[in-house]
């Protein structure tokens, strides 16, 4: 039996389509509830690839110049060409899963399967809605999300061994005793001493090294970058070797961020960590970094598919989007704000602050009297 036979087999009991069941290793039938296990592939490891070797062979390849891939419907058998890896058939609402990919396209190496089912995502959404401070009261009445859709989102992961040479300055604080003239509170003056902090600077240079593992970079621009960053951290230890069966019943986006660009984004993340390492290595109370030269070795990468529930809800005549991490259950998204609640909160804060000031002034006047 080849992969096509395995992937597109119908329910053994009633012939209906089967869908991957979150948190399991089985495909289930939505019609009769029957299930069958996902057969293990020939390669069960999530492999990484040499970035240097890939660049040597594919440096001129850009995903925008590549054609779509062929997807086949598990229901009616229709085939379409698209840039998605999986989606819903427009003819019968069946499952479309990739059959072939254009040359030069990086194939997914691993997938973090859905662990949070649709009802779990709906419950997480309701809890998120009920906990929104300064949201309109009417938002609490939003009972469910519309168009809740399970989607696999592509991400690059990068590993690297780094060595960084730096130059800079170390600042050590010390204190000098000084005097100054101040009011004595009775119309006269008095002299007081105080400690004035100064900093002694000295040159610093050295080398730091760090090994990075699975630096995660979103490989799509179709979803908000900041929102995707807020979805972490992901439990990548739950990843399995890519098999199309895990996409059955869900949509899956193809990457549109090339590995070259993903590598630059990963190095920017690494640079922030390296800067912290440099500051610790310099030591002292303050640090000034003049230059950091980093070399990268053993750079490895892979393409991962990570699960999200994308939810939309309508409030005040406007649609809002929320993301539910289908790996951990974490929720983030857009929400409306209540101008009335914010105004009342500001007024309350002003009243409290004014009361404190009045009490302090009264206490001082009482002590003087």
Short mmCIF file of C-alpha atoms in Angstrom, two decimals:
data_model
loop_
_atom_site.label_atom_id
_atom_site.label_comp_id
_atom_site.label_asym_id
_atom_site.label_seq_id
_atom_site.Cartn_x
_atom_site.Cartn_y
_atom_site.Cartn_z
CA UNK A 1 0.00 0.00 0.00
CA UNK A 2 1.50 3.36 -1.01
CA UNK A 3 1.12 6.71 0.72
CA UNK A 4 -1.83 7.75 -1.46
CA UNK A 5 -3.75 4.61 -0.45
CA UNK A 6 -3.07 5.27 3.22
CA UNK A 7 -3.82 8.97 3.10
CA UNK A 8 -6.98 8.93 1.08
CA UNK A 9 -8.61 5.80 2.46
CA UNK A 10 -12.15 6.44 3.65
CA UNK A 11 -13.70 5.35 6.92
CA UNK A 12 -13.56 1.53 7.05
CA UNK A 13 -17.06 1.43 8.53
CA UNK A 14 -19.16 3.89 6.53
CA UNK A 15 -16.94 5.27 3.77
CA UNK A 16 -17.05 8.88 5.02
CA UNK A 17 -14.01 11.12 5.37
CA UNK A 18 -11.73 10.83 8.35
CA UNK A 19 -10.06 13.65 10.31
CA UNK A 20 -7.04 13.74 12.58
CA UNK A 21 -8.18 13.60 16.21
CA UNK A 22 -6.28 16.13 18.38
CA UNK A 23 -4.09 14.63 21.07
CA UNK A 24 -4.05 11.18 19.48
CA UNK A 25 -2.36 9.25 16.71
CA UNK A 26 -5.58 8.25 15.00
CA UNK A 27 -7.93 9.43 12.29
CA UNK A 28 -11.60 9.48 13.24
CA UNK A 29 -14.80 9.50 11.22
CA UNK A 30 -17.13 12.40 11.90
CA UNK A 31 -20.10 10.39 10.67
CA UNK A 32 -19.93 7.14 12.64
CA UNK A 33 -17.09 7.74 15.09
CA UNK A 34 -14.92 4.89 13.83
CA UNK A 35 -11.19 5.40 13.99
CA UNK A 36 -7.98 3.97 12.61
CA UNK A 37 -4.39 4.48 13.66
CA UNK A 38 -1.99 6.59 11.66
CA UNK A 39 0.58 4.15 10.33
CA UNK A 40 4.14 5.10 11.22
CA UNK A 41 6.18 6.31 8.27
CA UNK A 42 9.50 4.89 7.17
CA UNK A 43 11.39 7.75 8.88
CA UNK A 44 10.12 8.61 12.35
CA UNK A 45 12.83 11.15 13.24
CA UNK A 46 12.54 14.92 12.82
CA UNK A 47 15.74 15.60 10.91
CA UNK A 48 17.60 18.87 10.51
CA UNK A 49 19.51 19.96 7.43
CA UNK A 50 22.75 21.80 6.88
CA UNK A 51 21.95 25.41 6.06
CA UNK A 52 25.30 25.84 4.31
CA UNK A 53 24.63 22.87 2.02
CA UNK A 54 21.12 24.10 1.26
CA UNK A 55 22.38 27.60 0.40
CA UNK A 56 25.05 26.15 -1.88
CA UNK A 57 22.39 24.32 -3.88
CA UNK A 58 19.41 26.68 -3.60
CA UNK A 59 20.66 30.21 -2.93
CA UNK A 60 18.86 31.55 -6.01
CA UNK A 61 15.56 29.84 -5.16
CA UNK A 62 12.81 32.12 -3.90
CA UNK A 63 9.47 30.70 -2.84
CA UNK A 64 7.60 33.55 -4.55
CA UNK A 65 8.90 32.30 -7.92
CA UNK A 66 7.72 28.73 -7.34
CA UNK A 67 4.40 27.44 -8.56
CA UNK A 68 1.68 25.93 -6.45
CA UNK A 69 1.41 22.32 -5.41
CA UNK A 70 -1.27 19.83 -6.38
CA UNK A 71 -3.84 19.02 -3.71
CA UNK A 72 -6.37 16.22 -3.93
CA UNK A 73 -9.76 16.11 -2.23
CA UNK A 74 -10.31 13.12 0.05
CA UNK A 75 -14.05 13.40 -0.63
CA UNK A 76 -14.76 13.92 -4.32
CA UNK A 77 -11.27 13.35 -5.70
CA UNK A 78 -10.98 16.84 -7.21
CA UNK A 79 -7.44 18.17 -7.66
CA UNK A 80 -6.43 21.83 -7.42
CA UNK A 81 -3.18 23.75 -7.56
CA UNK A 82 -2.58 26.11 -4.64
CA UNK A 83 0.15 27.53 -2.43
CA UNK A 84 -1.46 26.00 0.68
CA UNK A 85 -0.40 22.60 1.99
CA UNK A 86 -3.93 21.65 3.03
CA UNK A 87 -7.35 23.25 2.85
CA UNK A 88 -11.08 22.62 2.33
CA UNK A 89 -12.40 21.55 -1.07
CA UNK A 90 -14.57 24.24 -2.66
CA UNK A 91 -16.70 21.61 -4.38
CA UNK A 92 -17.66 19.28 -1.53
CA UNK A 93 -16.03 20.79 1.63
CA UNK A 94 -13.85 17.69 1.82
CA UNK A 95 -10.21 17.61 2.91
CA UNK A 96 -7.56 18.73 0.44
CA UNK A 97 -4.06 17.48 1.20
CA UNK A 98 -0.89 17.97 -0.82
CA UNK A 99 0.09 15.30 -3.33
CA UNK A 100 3.07 16.94 -5.06
CA UNK A 101 5.29 19.99 -4.54
CA UNK A 102 7.34 22.10 -6.97
CA UNK A 103 11.08 21.54 -7.15
CA UNK A 104 13.06 23.77 -4.81
CA UNK A 105 10.35 23.98 -2.16
CA UNK A 106 11.51 22.99 1.33
CA UNK A 107 9.29 20.20 2.58
CA UNK A 108 8.09 20.14 6.20
CA UNK A 109 10.34 17.99 8.31
CA UNK A 110 8.19 17.89 11.41
CA UNK A 111 4.75 18.71 12.70
CA UNK A 112 3.45 19.51 16.18
CA UNK A 113 0.04 17.82 16.03
CA UNK A 114 -3.10 19.46 17.36
CA UNK A 115 -3.44 18.73 21.07
CA UNK A 116 -6.36 21.09 21.81
CA UNK A 117 -9.60 20.02 20.15
CA UNK A 118 -12.19 22.45 18.80
CA UNK A 119 -14.34 22.36 21.94
CA UNK A 120 -11.24 23.02 24.04
CA UNK A 121 -10.36 26.01 21.85
CA UNK A 122 -13.92 27.29 22.20
CA UNK A 123 -13.69 27.01 26.01
CA UNK A 124 -10.33 28.82 26.02
CA UNK A 125 -11.87 31.58 23.90
CA UNK A 126 -14.78 32.01 26.31
CA UNK A 127 -12.42 32.22 29.28
CA UNK A 128 -10.28 34.77 27.43
CA UNK A 129 -13.34 36.90 26.66
CA UNK A 130 -14.56 36.84 30.27
CA UNK A 131 -11.16 37.96 31.61
CA UNK A 132 -10.73 41.07 29.45
CA UNK A 133 -10.39 44.14 31.67
CA UNK A 134 -11.75 47.43 30.33
CA UNK A 135 -13.74 45.57 27.69
CA UNK A 136 -17.34 46.61 26.98
CA UNK A 137 -19.82 44.78 29.21
CA UNK A 138 -21.57 43.52 26.09
CA UNK A 139 -18.41 41.59 25.16
CA UNK A 140 -19.08 39.23 28.06
CA UNK A 141 -22.20 38.13 26.22
CA UNK A 142 -20.20 36.86 23.26
CA UNK A 143 -20.69 33.16 23.73
CA UNK A 144 -18.63 31.69 20.96
CA UNK A 145 -16.21 32.40 18.18
CA UNK A 146 -17.37 32.26 14.61
CA UNK A 147 -15.41 30.54 11.85
CA UNK A 148 -13.13 28.71 14.28
CA UNK A 149 -10.57 27.14 11.98
CA UNK A 150 -7.70 24.79 12.71
CA UNK A 151 -4.59 25.82 10.79
CA UNK A 152 -1.00 24.62 10.73
CA UNK A 153 1.40 27.56 10.54
CA UNK A 154 4.93 27.12 9.10
CA UNK A 155 7.96 28.06 11.21
CA UNK A 156 11.69 27.70 10.66
CA UNK A 157 13.95 26.46 13.43
CA UNK A 158 17.68 27.18 13.42
CA UNK A 159 20.57 25.69 15.39
CA UNK A 160 24.06 27.19 15.51
CA UNK A 161 27.31 27.13 17.42
CA UNK A 162 28.43 30.71 17.89
CA UNK A 163 31.67 32.34 18.96
CA UNK A 164 31.70 36.11 19.53
CA UNK A 165 34.64 38.44 20.10
CA UNK A 166 33.80 41.80 21.62
CA UNK A 167 35.27 45.11 22.67
CA UNK A 168 33.73 47.59 25.06
CA UNK A 169 34.04 49.22 28.44
CA UNK A 170 33.33 48.18 32.01
CA UNK A 171 31.86 50.67 34.44
CA UNK A 172 32.36 50.26 38.18
CA UNK A 173 30.45 52.50 40.55
CA UNK A 174 32.10 54.24 43.49
CA UNK A 175 30.92 56.94 45.85
CA UNK A 176 32.41 60.31 46.79
CA UNK A 177 31.40 62.21 49.92
CA UNK A 178 30.35 65.77 49.12
CA UNK A 179 28.69 68.66 50.97
CA UNK A 180 25.91 70.99 49.99
CA UNK A 181 23.91 73.83 51.50
CA UNK A 182 20.21 73.24 52.04
CA UNK A 183 17.33 75.02 53.77
CA UNK A 184 16.91 74.34 57.48
CA UNK A 185 13.13 74.89 57.26
CA UNK A 186 13.23 77.97 59.47
CA UNK A 187 14.37 80.55 56.98
CA UNK A 188 18.05 79.74 57.35
CA UNK A 189 20.46 77.24 55.81
CA UNK A 190 22.55 74.32 56.91
CA UNK A 191 25.31 72.16 55.44
CA UNK A 192 24.81 68.46 54.87
CA UNK A 193 26.97 65.70 53.45
CA UNK A 194 25.82 63.18 50.88
CA UNK A 195 27.20 60.34 48.78
CA UNK A 196 27.58 61.14 45.09
CA UNK A 197 27.81 58.11 42.78
CA UNK A 198 30.39 58.17 40.00
CA UNK A 199 31.55 55.56 37.52
CA UNK A 200 35.09 54.46 36.75
CA UNK A 201 35.40 53.15 33.18
CA UNK A 202 38.00 50.65 31.94
CA UNK A 203 38.52 48.93 28.59
CA UNK A 204 37.13 45.43 28.17
CA UNK A 205 37.47 42.76 25.50
CA UNK A 206 37.01 39.03 25.30
CA UNK A 207 35.14 36.12 23.75
CA UNK A 208 31.85 34.41 24.54
CA UNK A 209 30.42 31.24 23.03
CA UNK A 210 26.93 29.79 22.98
CA UNK A 211 25.14 26.92 21.27
CA UNK A 212 21.63 27.72 20.06
CA UNK A 213 18.96 25.06 19.58
CA UNK A 214 15.62 25.46 17.80
CA UNK A 215 15.51 29.24 17.47
CA UNK A 216 11.97 29.61 16.16
CA UNK A 217 11.08 32.01 13.33
CA UNK A 218 7.60 32.36 11.72
CA UNK A 219 7.81 31.39 8.07
CA UNK A 220 4.64 33.17 6.96
CA UNK A 221 3.60 36.80 6.56
CA UNK A 222 -0.08 35.97 6.27
CA UNK A 223 -0.60 36.24 10.03
CA UNK A 224 0.41 39.04 12.38
CA UNK A 225 4.06 38.59 13.39
CA UNK A 226 3.63 39.99 16.91
CA UNK A 227 0.65 37.74 17.55
CA UNK A 228 2.60 34.69 16.42
CA UNK A 229 5.47 35.64 18.72
CA UNK A 230 3.01 35.93 21.61
CA UNK A 231 1.82 32.38 20.95
CA UNK A 232 5.02 30.86 22.33
CA UNK A 233 6.67 29.11 23.90
CA UNK A 234 5.75 26.01 21.90
CA UNK A 235 6.31 22.49 23.14
CA UNK A 236 8.55 21.38 20.30
CA UNK A 237 9.31 18.19 22.23
CA UNK A 238 5.88 16.97 21.09
CA UNK A 239 6.84 17.21 17.41
CA UNK A 240 6.68 14.14 15.20
CA UNK A 241 8.06 13.44 11.76
CA UNK A 242 5.85 15.02 9.11
CA UNK A 243 3.08 12.85 7.74
CA UNK A 244 0.20 14.26 5.64
CA UNK A 245 -2.36 12.41 7.78
CA UNK A 246 -1.86 14.93 10.59
CA UNK A 247 -3.15 17.64 8.21
CA UNK A 248 -6.37 15.79 7.42
CA UNK A 249 -9.31 18.02 8.34
CA UNK A 250 -7.22 21.17 8.83
CA UNK A 251 -5.76 23.89 6.67
CA UNK A 252 -2.00 24.37 6.43
CA UNK A 253 -0.17 27.42 5.12
CA UNK A 254 2.86 27.15 2.86
CA UNK A 255 5.85 29.24 3.92
CA UNK A 256 6.40 32.57 2.15
CA UNK A 257 9.48 33.59 4.16
CA UNK A 258 12.53 32.10 2.45
CA UNK A 259 15.13 30.23 4.54
CA UNK A 260 17.65 33.02 3.79
CA UNK A 261 15.36 35.61 5.39
CA UNK A 262 14.46 33.23 8.20
CA UNK A 263 18.16 32.81 8.94
CA UNK A 264 18.63 36.57 9.26
CA UNK A 265 15.67 36.81 11.64
CA UNK A 266 17.07 33.93 13.72
CA UNK A 267 20.49 35.60 13.91
CA UNK A 268 18.85 38.80 15.12
CA UNK A 269 17.28 36.80 17.97
CA UNK A 270 20.61 35.14 18.71
CA UNK A 271 22.31 38.55 18.77
CA UNK A 272 20.11 39.69 21.66
CA UNK A 273 21.12 36.65 23.71
CA UNK A 274 24.79 37.10 22.77
CA UNK A 275 24.66 40.73 23.89
CA UNK A 276 23.46 39.60 27.32
CA UNK A 277 26.33 37.11 27.42
CA UNK A 278 28.79 39.87 26.57
CA UNK A 279 27.46 42.14 29.31
CA UNK A 280 27.78 39.36 31.87
CA UNK A 281 31.32 38.62 30.68
CA UNK A 282 32.34 42.29 30.94
CA UNK A 283 30.89 42.45 34.43
CA UNK A 284 30.90 45.56 36.60
CA UNK A 285 27.93 47.77 37.28
CA UNK A 286 27.52 49.12 33.75
CA UNK A 287 28.68 48.01 30.33
CA UNK A 288 29.25 49.75 27.03
CA UNK A 289 29.58 47.47 24.02
CA UNK A 290 31.55 48.89 21.11
CA UNK A 291 31.65 45.92 18.75
CA UNK A 292 30.63 42.26 18.59
CA UNK A 293 31.88 39.98 15.81
CA UNK A 294 30.08 36.65 15.75
CA UNK A 295 31.01 33.58 13.73
CA UNK A 296 28.46 30.82 13.11
CA UNK A 297 29.25 27.12 12.71
CA UNK A 298 27.20 23.94 12.31
CA UNK A 299 24.11 25.90 11.27
CA UNK A 300 21.17 23.53 10.87
CA UNK A 301 17.56 24.26 9.99
CA UNK A 302 14.21 22.61 9.40
CA UNK A 303 10.63 23.54 8.53
CA UNK A 304 8.01 22.83 11.19
CA UNK A 305 4.21 23.06 11.09
CA UNK A 306 2.69 24.37 14.33
CA UNK A 307 -1.04 24.20 15.19
CA UNK A 308 -3.31 27.18 15.74
CA UNK A 309 -7.03 27.68 16.08
CA UNK A 310 -7.93 30.94 14.35
CA UNK A 311 -11.13 32.43 15.73
CA UNK A 312 -13.17 35.43 14.65
CA UNK A 313 -15.98 37.06 16.58
CA UNK A 314 -18.23 40.00 15.84
CA UNK A 315 -18.69 42.89 18.27
CA UNK A 316 -19.95 46.38 17.61
CA UNK A 317 -20.32 45.66 13.92
CA UNK A 318 -16.64 44.82 13.58
CA UNK A 319 -14.78 41.51 13.28
CA UNK A 320 -11.96 40.68 15.69
CA UNK A 321 -9.42 37.84 15.44
CA UNK A 322 -8.13 35.64 18.23
CA UNK A 323 -5.48 32.90 18.07
CA UNK A 324 -5.55 29.81 20.28
CA UNK A 325 -2.32 27.84 20.52
CA UNK A 326 -3.52 24.29 19.78
CA UNK A 327 -0.32 22.94 21.36
CA UNK A 328 -0.59 24.65 24.78
CA UNK A 329 -4.03 26.32 24.89
CA UNK A 330 -2.61 29.84 25.20
CA UNK A 331 -4.87 32.60 23.81
CA UNK A 332 -4.03 35.99 22.37
CA UNK A 333 -5.87 38.34 20.07
CA UNK A 334 -7.63 41.60 19.36
CA UNK A 335 -10.32 43.02 21.60
CA UNK A 336 -12.52 46.15 21.82
CA UNK A 337 -12.00 48.69 24.61
CA UNK A 338 -14.65 50.46 26.68
CA UNK A 339 -14.08 54.22 26.65
CA UNK A 340 -16.50 54.59 29.57
CA UNK A 341 -14.65 52.05 31.77
CA UNK A 342 -11.25 53.57 30.94
CA UNK A 343 -12.54 57.09 31.74
CA UNK A 344 -14.00 55.93 35.06
CA UNK A 345 -10.74 54.18 35.95
CA UNK A 346 -8.73 57.32 35.18
CA UNK A 347 -11.10 59.46 37.26
CA UNK A 348 -10.86 56.99 40.15
CA UNK A 349 -7.07 57.11 39.98
CA UNK A 350 -7.12 60.92 40.02
CA UNK A 351 -9.42 60.93 43.04
CA UNK A 352 -7.15 58.50 44.93
CA UNK A 353 -4.03 60.50 44.03
CA UNK A 354 -5.67 63.78 45.05
CA UNK A 355 -6.75 62.29 48.38
CA UNK A 356 -3.20 61.08 49.09
CA UNK A 357 -1.74 64.52 48.29
CA UNK A 358 -4.27 66.27 50.56
CA UNK A 359 -3.51 63.88 53.43
CA UNK A 360 0.26 64.37 53.02
CA UNK A 361 -0.11 68.17 53.02
CA UNK A 362 -2.32 68.08 56.10
CA UNK A 363 0.17 65.84 57.90
CA UNK A 364 3.05 68.22 57.15
CA UNK A 365 1.07 71.28 58.27
CA UNK A 366 0.15 69.47 61.47
CA UNK A 367 3.79 68.59 62.23
CA UNK A 368 4.91 72.20 61.63
CA UNK A 369 2.16 73.55 63.87
#
